[in-house]
Structures are given as C-alpha cells and as structure tokens.
Short mmCIF file of C-alpha atoms in Angstrom, two decimals:
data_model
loop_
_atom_site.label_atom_id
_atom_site.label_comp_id
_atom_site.label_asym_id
_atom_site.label_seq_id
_atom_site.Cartn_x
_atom_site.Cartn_y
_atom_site.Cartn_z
CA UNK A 1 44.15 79.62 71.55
CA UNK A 2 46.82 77.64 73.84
CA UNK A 3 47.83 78.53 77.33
CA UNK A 4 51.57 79.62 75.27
CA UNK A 5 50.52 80.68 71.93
CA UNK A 6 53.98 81.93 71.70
CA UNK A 7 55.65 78.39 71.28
CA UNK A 8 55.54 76.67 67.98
CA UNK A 9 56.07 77.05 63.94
CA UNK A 10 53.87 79.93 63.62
CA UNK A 11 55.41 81.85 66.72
CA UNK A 12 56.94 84.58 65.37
CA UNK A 13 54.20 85.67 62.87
CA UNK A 14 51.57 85.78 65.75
CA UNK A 15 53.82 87.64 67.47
CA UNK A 16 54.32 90.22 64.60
CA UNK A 17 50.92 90.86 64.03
CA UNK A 18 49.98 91.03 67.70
CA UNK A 19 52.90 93.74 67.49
CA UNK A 20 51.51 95.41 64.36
CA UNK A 21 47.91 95.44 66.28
CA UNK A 22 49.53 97.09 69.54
CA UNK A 23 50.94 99.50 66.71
CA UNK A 24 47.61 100.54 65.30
CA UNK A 25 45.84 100.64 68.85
CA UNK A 26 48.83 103.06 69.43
CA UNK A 27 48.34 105.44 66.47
CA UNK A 28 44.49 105.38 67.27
CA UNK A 29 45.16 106.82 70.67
CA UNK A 30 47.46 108.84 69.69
CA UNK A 31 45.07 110.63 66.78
CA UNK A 32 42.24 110.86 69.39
CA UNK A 33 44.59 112.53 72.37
CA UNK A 34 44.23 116.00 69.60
CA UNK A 35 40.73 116.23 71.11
CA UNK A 36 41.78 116.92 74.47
CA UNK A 37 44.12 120.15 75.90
CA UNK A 38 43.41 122.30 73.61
CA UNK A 39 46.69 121.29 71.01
CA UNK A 40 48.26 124.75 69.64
CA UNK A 41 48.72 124.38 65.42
CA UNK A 42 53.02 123.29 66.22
CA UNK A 43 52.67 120.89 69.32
CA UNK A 44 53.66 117.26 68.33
CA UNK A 45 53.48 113.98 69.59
CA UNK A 46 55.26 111.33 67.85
CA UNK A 47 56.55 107.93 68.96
CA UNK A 48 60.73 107.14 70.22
CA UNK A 49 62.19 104.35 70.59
CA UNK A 50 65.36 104.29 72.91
CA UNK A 51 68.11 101.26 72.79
CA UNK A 52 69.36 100.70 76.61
CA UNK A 53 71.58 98.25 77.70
CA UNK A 54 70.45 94.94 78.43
CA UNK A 55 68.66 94.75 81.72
CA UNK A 56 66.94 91.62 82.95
CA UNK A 57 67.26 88.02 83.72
CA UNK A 58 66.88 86.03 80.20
CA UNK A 59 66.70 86.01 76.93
CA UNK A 60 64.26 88.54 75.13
CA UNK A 61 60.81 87.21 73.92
CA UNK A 62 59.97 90.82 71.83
CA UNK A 63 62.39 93.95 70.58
CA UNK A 64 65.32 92.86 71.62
CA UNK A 65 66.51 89.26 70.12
CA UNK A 66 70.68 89.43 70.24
CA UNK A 67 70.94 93.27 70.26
CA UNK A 68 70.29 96.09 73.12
CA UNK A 69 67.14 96.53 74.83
CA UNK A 70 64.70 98.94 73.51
CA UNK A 71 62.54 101.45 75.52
CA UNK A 72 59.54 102.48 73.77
CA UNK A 73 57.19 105.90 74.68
CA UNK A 74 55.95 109.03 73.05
CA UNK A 75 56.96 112.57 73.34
CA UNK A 76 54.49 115.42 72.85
CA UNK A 77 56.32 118.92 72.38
CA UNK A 78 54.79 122.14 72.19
CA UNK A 79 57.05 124.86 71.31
CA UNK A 80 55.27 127.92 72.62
CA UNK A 81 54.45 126.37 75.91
CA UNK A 82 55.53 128.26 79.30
CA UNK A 83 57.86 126.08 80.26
CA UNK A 84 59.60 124.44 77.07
CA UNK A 85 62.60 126.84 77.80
CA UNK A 86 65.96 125.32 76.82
CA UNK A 87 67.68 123.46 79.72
CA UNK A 88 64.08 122.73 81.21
CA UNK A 89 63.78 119.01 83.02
CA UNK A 90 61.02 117.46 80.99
CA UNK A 91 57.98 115.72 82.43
CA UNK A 92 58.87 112.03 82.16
CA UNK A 93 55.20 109.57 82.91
CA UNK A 94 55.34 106.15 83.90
CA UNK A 95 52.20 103.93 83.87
CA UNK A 96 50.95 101.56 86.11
CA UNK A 97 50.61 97.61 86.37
CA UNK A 98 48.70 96.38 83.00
CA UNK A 99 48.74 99.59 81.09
CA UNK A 100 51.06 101.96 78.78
CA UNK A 101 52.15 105.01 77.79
CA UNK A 102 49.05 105.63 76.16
CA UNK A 103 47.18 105.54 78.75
CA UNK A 104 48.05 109.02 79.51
CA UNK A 105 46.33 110.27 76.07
CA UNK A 106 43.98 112.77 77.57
CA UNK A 107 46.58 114.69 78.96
CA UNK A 108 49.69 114.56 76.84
CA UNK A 109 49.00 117.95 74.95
CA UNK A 110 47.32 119.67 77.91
CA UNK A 111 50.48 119.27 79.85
CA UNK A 112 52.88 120.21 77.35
CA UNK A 113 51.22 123.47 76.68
CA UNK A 114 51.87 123.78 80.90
CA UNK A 115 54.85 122.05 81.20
CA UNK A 116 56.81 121.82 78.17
CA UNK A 117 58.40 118.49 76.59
CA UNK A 118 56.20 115.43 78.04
CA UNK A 119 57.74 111.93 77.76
CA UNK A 120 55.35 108.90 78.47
CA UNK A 121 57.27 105.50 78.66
CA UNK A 122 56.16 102.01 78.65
CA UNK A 123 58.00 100.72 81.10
CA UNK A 124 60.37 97.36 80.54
CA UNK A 125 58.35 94.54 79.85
CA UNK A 126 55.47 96.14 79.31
CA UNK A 127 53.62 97.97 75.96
CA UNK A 128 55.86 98.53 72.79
CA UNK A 129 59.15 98.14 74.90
CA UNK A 130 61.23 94.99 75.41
CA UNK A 131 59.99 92.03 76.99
CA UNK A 132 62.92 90.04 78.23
CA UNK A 133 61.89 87.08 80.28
CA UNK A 134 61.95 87.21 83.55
CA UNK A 135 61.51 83.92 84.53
CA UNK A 136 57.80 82.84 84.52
CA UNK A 137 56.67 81.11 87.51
CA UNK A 138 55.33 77.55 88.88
CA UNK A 139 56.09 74.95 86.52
CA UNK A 140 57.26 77.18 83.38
CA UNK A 141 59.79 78.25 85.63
CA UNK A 142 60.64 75.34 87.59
CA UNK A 143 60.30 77.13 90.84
CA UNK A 144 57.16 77.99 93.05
CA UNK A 145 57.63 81.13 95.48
CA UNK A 146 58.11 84.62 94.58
CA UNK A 147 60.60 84.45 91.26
CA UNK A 148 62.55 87.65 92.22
CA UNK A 149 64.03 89.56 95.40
CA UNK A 150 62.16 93.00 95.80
CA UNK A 151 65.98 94.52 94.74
CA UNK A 152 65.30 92.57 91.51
CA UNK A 153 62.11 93.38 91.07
CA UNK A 154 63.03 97.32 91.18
CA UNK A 155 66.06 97.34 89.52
CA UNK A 156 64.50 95.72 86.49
CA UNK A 157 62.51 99.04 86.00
CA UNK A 158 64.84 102.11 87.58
CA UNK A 159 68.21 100.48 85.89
CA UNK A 160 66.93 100.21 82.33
CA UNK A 161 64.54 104.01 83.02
CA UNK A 162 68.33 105.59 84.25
CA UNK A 163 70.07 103.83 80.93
CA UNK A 164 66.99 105.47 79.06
CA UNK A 165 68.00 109.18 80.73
CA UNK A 166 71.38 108.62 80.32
CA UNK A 167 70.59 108.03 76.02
CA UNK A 168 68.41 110.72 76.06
CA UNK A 169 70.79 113.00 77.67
CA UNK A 170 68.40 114.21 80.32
CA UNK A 171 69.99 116.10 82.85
CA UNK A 172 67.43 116.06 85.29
CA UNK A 173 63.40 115.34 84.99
CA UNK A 174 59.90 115.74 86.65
CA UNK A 175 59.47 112.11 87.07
CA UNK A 176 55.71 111.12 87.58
CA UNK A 177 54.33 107.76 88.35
CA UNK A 178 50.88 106.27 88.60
CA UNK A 179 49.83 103.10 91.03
CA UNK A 180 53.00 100.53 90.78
CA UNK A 181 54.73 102.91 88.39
CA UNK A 182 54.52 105.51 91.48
CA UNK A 183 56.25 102.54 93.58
CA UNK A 184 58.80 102.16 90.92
CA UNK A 185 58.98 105.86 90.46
CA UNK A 186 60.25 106.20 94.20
CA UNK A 187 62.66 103.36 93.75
CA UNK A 188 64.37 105.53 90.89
CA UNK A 189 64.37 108.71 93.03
CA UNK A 190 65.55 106.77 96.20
CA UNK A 191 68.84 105.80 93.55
CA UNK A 192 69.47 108.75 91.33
CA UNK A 193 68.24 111.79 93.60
CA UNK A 194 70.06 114.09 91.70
CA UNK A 195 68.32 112.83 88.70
CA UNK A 196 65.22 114.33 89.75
CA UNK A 197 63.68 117.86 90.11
CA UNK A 198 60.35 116.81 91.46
CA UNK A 199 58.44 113.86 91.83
CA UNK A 200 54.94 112.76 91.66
CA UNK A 201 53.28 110.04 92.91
CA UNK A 202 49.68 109.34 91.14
CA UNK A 203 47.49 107.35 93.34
CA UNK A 204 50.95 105.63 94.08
CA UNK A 205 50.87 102.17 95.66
CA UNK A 206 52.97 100.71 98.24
CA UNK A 207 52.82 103.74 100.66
CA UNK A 208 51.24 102.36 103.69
CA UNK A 209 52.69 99.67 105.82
CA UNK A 210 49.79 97.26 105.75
CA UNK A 211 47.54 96.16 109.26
CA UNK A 212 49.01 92.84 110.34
CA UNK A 213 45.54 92.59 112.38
CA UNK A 214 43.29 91.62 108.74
CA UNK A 215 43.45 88.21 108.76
CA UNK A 216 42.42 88.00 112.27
CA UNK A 217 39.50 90.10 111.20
CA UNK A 218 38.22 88.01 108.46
CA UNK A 219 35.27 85.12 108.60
CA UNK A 220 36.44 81.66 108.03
CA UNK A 221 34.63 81.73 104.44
CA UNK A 222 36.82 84.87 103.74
CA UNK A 223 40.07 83.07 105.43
CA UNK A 224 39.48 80.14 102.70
CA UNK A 225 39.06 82.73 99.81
CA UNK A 226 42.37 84.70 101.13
CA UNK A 227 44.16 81.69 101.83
CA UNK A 228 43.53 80.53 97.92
CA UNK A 229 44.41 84.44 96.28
CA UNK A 230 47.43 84.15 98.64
CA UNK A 231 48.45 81.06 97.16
CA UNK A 232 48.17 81.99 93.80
CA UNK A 233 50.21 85.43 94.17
CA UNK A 234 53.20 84.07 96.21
CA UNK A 235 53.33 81.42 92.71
CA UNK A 236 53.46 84.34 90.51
CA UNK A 237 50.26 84.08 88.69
CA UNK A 238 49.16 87.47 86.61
CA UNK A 239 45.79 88.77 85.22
CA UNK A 240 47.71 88.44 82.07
CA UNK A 241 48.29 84.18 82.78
CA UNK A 242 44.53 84.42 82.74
CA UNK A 243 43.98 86.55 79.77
CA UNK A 244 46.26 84.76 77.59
CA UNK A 245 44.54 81.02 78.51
CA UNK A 246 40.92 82.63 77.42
CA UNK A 247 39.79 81.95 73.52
CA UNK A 248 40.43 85.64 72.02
CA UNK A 249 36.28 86.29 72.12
CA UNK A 250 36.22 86.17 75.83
CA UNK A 251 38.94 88.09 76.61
CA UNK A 252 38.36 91.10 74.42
CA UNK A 253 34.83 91.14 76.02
CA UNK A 254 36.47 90.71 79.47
CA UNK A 255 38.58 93.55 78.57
CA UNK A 256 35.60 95.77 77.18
CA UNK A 257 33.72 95.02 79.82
CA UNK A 258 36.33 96.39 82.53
CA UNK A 259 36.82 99.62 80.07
CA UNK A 260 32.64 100.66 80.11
CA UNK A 261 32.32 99.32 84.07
CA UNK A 262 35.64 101.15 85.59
CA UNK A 263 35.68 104.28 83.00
CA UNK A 264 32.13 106.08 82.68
CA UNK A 265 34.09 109.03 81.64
CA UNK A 266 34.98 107.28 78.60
CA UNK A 267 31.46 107.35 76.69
CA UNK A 268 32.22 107.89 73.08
CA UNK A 269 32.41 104.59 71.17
CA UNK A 270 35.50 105.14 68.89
CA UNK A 271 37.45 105.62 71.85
CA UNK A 272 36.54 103.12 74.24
CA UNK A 273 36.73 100.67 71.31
CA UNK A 274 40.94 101.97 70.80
CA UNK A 275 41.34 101.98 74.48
CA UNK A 276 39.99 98.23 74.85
CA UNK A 277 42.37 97.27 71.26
CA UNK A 278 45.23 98.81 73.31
CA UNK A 279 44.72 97.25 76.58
CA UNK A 280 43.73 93.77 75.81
CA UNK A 281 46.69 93.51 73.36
CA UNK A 282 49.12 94.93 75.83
CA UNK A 283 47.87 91.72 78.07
CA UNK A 284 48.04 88.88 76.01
CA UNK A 285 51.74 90.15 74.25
CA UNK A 286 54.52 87.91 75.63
CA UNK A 287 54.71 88.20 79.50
CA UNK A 288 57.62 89.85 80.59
CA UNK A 289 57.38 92.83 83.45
CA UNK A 290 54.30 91.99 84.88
CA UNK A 291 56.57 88.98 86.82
CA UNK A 292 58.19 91.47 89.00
CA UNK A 293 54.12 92.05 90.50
CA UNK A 294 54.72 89.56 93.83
CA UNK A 295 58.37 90.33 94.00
CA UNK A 296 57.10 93.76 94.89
CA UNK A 297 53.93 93.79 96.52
CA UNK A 298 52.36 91.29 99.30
CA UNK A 299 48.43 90.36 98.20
CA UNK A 300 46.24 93.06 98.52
CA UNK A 301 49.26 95.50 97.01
CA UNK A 302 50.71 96.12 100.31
CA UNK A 303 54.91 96.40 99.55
CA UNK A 304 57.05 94.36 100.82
CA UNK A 305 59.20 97.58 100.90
CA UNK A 306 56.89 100.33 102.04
CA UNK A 307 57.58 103.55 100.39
CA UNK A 308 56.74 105.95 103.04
CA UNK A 309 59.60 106.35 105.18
CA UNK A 310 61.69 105.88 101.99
CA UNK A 311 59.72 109.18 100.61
CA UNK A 312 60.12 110.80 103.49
CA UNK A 313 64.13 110.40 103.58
CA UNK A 314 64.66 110.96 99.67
CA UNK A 315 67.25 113.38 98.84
CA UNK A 316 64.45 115.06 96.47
CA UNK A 317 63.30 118.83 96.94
CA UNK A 318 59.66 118.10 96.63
CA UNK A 319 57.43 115.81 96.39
CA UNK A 320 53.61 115.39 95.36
CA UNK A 321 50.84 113.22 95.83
CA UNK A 322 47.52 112.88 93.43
CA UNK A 323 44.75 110.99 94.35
CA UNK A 324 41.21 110.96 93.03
CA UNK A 325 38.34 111.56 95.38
CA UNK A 326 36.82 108.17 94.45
CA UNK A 327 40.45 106.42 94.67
CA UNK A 328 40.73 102.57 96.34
CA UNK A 329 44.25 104.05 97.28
CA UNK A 330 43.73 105.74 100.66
CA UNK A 331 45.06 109.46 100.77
CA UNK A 332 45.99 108.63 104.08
CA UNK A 333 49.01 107.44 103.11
CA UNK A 334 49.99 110.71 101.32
CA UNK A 335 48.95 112.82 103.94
CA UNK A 336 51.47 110.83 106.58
CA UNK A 337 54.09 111.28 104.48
CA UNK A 338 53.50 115.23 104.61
CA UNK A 339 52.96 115.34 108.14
CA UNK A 340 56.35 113.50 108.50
CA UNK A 341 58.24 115.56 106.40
CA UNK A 342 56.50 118.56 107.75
CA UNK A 343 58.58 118.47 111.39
CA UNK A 344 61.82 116.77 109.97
CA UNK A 345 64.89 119.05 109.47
CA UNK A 346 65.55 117.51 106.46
CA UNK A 347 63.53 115.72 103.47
CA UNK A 348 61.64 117.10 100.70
CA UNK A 349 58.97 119.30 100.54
CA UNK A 350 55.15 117.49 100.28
CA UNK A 351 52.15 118.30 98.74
CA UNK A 352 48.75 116.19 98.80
CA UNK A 353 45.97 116.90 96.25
CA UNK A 354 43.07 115.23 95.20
CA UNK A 355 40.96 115.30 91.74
CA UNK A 356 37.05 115.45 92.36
CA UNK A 357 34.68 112.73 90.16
CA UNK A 358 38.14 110.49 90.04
CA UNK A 359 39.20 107.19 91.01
CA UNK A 360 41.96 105.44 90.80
CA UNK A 361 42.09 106.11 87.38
CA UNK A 362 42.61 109.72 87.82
CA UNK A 363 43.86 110.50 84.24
CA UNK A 364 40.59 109.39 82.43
CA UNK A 365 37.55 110.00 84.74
CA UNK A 366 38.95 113.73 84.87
CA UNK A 367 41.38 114.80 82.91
CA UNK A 368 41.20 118.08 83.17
CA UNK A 369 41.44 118.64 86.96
CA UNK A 370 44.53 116.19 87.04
CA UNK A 371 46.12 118.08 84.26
CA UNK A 372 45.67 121.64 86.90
CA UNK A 373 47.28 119.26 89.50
CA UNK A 374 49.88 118.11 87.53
CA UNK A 375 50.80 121.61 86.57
CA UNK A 376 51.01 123.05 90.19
CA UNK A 377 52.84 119.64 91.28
CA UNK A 378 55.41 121.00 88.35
CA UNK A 379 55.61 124.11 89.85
CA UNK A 380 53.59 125.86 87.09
CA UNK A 381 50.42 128.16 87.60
CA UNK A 382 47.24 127.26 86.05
CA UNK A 383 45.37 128.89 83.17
CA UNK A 384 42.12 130.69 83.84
CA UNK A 385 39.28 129.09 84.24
CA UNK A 386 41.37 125.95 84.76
CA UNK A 387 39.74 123.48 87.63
CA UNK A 388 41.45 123.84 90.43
CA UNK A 389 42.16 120.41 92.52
CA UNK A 390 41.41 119.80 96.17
CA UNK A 391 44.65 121.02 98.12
CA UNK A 392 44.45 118.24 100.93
CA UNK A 393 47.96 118.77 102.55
CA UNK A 394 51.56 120.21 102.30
CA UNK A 395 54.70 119.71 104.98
CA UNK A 396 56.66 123.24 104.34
#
C-alpha cells in the first residue's frame, strides 16, 4: 500500500469500499451495544446523517464532493425513559482524537433509558462524517509549522457541531465530550452558552496550563527524544500518517494489539474483533480532522489555549468532570476548576467524579459506573443497585 493510496485510477473505488467497511464495522457495533443497559423492547438506535454548511479550508476528500457537508452519528431513543419528555435537551456525545461515535456503544441504551434521546456524533473529519481537507502538512502541504491558528483549529469542529443543532432544531443540549472532544466541547460552550444546559467534560484534555520547568527536568537522552517528537508535532505529523504508510497486515495488528493491551475490559472476541474493524478503518480513511491535533495542543497535549479559566468564566449553569481512577489525565485539573468556581460570584456550578477500574478510556473499562455518572452529571437520579461513582469535588 502507498504512503497516499488515495491518489490514482483506482481512487475512488478504494475509497468506497473502505467506506462500505467503516459501514459494516458500524452496524456490528451497533448490534452488539443491545447487550449492554438493559435495552427496553421500543428503544432504538439507528444511524442520521445531517447536511451542514460547508465548513473547512478545501475541497472535500469523502461525503461531501460539490454539495453541503454532511455530519454523521447515531441516535438511540427510548420512549419510556425518565427523561424523554417533550421539549427535553438531548444528550449530544462527542468522541475523542482517533475514535467515533461508536465508541460510545456500551452506553448508548443505558443512558437513554436515564436520560432520554442520546445523540453520538463523529465529529468533522473524522468517522462516517465529511472529511474536507484541511491542508496536510510538510511537503503535501507546502508549508512546515503548525497548518492552522488554534481559532481555526476550533472553529472547524464548534461551527459545523452549531450548523448541525441549528438542522436538527435543538433548542438547547447536554453536550458531553471525551479527551480532545472535551477541549472542543468547551470551545462550543465558550461560543453558544445559551446553547447548552450542562456540560461534561470526560477525561477532557487541555485543562491544565502545562509546567514550563519539564524540559529543564529531563536527561540529555530524554532532551534528544523530546527534541525529535517535538519536531515531528509542530510539522503536523498524525498516528494516522503512520497508519496509512504501514502494508494493511501490520497495521490491523498494530491496531489489535492497542485494543487487547489498553482495553482488558473488552474480553469477548466478536467484539474486540468489530472494535479493532472500526478503529483501524477510521485511521487509514482520508485524513481530514485529525490536522487540527498541533493547531490545538502543544506535545504532550498541553493546549495552547488552556481550558480552565475559560471553564471557569463560561456563561453555562453547570458543569461536570469524569475521570477514571486509572486516567493519564490528572483530576487535578478538574478539581481546580471547582475550587475556582467555588468562591467566584459568578460561573457555573462544578462537579468532579471519578469511575473506579477506569482509565482514560472511561466508557469501556466500566461502563456501567460512567453511565451512573453520566446520569447524575445530567441531573438524573440513579436506578437501584446502580454503581455509584466516586464524588471527588463540587464548587456550589
């Protein structure tokens, strides 16, 4: 396979069937998240496609060509739930860097029976959605440095997530975001407030500032190493640029690899075999959203744009934080944000939680506790016998 199997004669029928795989990996997850929350006999889940406008700096590699941008996700109803009253703001999920909608499949029915309608997206340039370009870097591009401002890099994401709203004819929504799509999450919220009811950030990156003291810390050995990541970020350079240089053996078994080292929870072998389909094929689809990584973040996922005091001055009633007890993304940055809002005048309300046997991959390794934190995060009450998450902090 070529470093850009998406030039050539035989282009656009390697990109359909890498679309009609993505499809099936889809509909496998999909069939498998019935074994998880307990699905009454009338809850759906069924795929929508949304056209927004067109957002983004280029031409469109995939769903898109001349016409309007399309937003792809699933919605999981459930009629009889507590919350699916008429008027109620839905619960709208965003995924993080390298991963989908579906990657929410354990939960999707076990929130709607909480919560109500559930919409999980796949964010522009990523999944089933769109993929305009967005100008690939180093040599493709004709440019080395970062290949978008951090205003850019955000808008890309919130702009064509408000045009989706705005077609759906969402008043208002729980808007929840896990890892980058917490980042872009707060970027939304920080320009439509009034869009949002809540918001909750999963394991969210970007909150802390960053210690300007770790590369004085480091051996020379390690300075090298840094020095060389460095490099490569500030060009633009992806896991997916990797993945989509490898011969198609190696990087399915890269990508099964990652699934069985970083996801114990995931043991049966049906589904981490649909969960790898999904995920390497998400990778290696025409590179699009994964571009606006180093416009956002500084190596190491620091932000360029911390979102801390930005959370803490949102014009949002209340806001959540979910982190797993086993999560690279320090809680310590949620809990500063409550103590923060906790003696301002003004600000939203803050809650810190955390999910026992979880890392940063909350969702998977326990579903069922970050569904009960979910649910109080949406203002809901849990079910008995529910698991009840580790209440770490709140500001009001």
């Amino acid at each position: 396979m070529g470093m850009f199997p998406f030039f050539g004669a035989s282009a656009a029928a390697l990109l359909s069937d890498r679309i009609a795989t993505m499809q099936s990996a889809e509909r496998n997850l999909m069939d498998l998240a019935r074994q998880f929350g307990r699905p009454s006999p009338d809850a759906t889940l069924d795929t929508c496609d949304t056209p927004v406008d067109a957002v983004g700096r280029g031409g469109c590699q995939m769903r898109g060509g001349c016409g309007p941008l399309v937003l792809h996700g699933v919605v999981c109803r459930a009629p009889g739930a507590a919350a699916a009253t008429p008027g109620a703001a839905p619960l709208v999920l965003l995924h993080g860097y390298a991963n989908g909608c579906l990657y929410f499949y354990r939960n999707l029915f076990g929130l709607a029976r909480r919560c109500g309608t559930v919409y999980a997206l796949d964010m522009l340039g990523w999944g089933l959605s769109s993929r305009p370009a967005f100008n690939p870097p180093g040599w493709l591009g004709g440019t080395f440095g970062p290949v978008a401002s951090v205003a850019e890099g955000e808008a890309f994401t919130v702009e064509s997530l408000e045009r989706w709203r705005a077609a759906r004819d969402i008043p208002k929504m729980i808007l929840a975001g896990h890892s980058l799509g917490g980042y872009l999450s707060v970027a939304y919220a920080e320009r439509y407030p009034e869009r949002v009811e809540r918001l909750i950030l999963l394991s969210p990156v970007g909150v802390p500032q960053g210690d300007s003291r770790f590369d004085l810390e480091l051996t020379w050995k390690q300075r090298l190493m840094f020095g060389a990541l460095k490099s490569i970020w500030t060009r633009g350079y992806t896991p997916g640029s990797l993945m989509r240089t490898l011969p198609e053996g190696r990087g399915r078994g890269m990508v099964r690899s990652y699934v069985e080292g970083r996801l114990p929870a995931v043991r049966a072998e049906e589904e981490r075999s649909a969960l790898a389909e999904y995920l390497y094929t998400n990778a290696i689809l025409p590179p699009s959203g994964e571009y606006a990584l180093n416009a956002l973040l500084r190596p190491f996922a620091y932000a360029r744009r911390p979102t801390g005091a930005r959370i803490a001055a949102l014009a949002v009633p209340r806001v959540a934080f979910v982190y797993g007890t086993d999560d690279w993304m320090d809680v310590q940055g949620g809990t500063e944000v409550a103590a923060a809002c906790g003696g301002a005048a003004e600000g939203p309300a803050v809650e810190v939680y955390r999910v026992r046997d979880a890392g940063h991959l909350l969702m998977l390794d326990n579903w069922e506790e970050f569904n009960s934190a979910l649910v109080l995060a949406c203002g809901g009450t849990l079910e008995k016998n529910a698991p009840e998450p580790i209440r770490v902090a709140a500001s009001k």
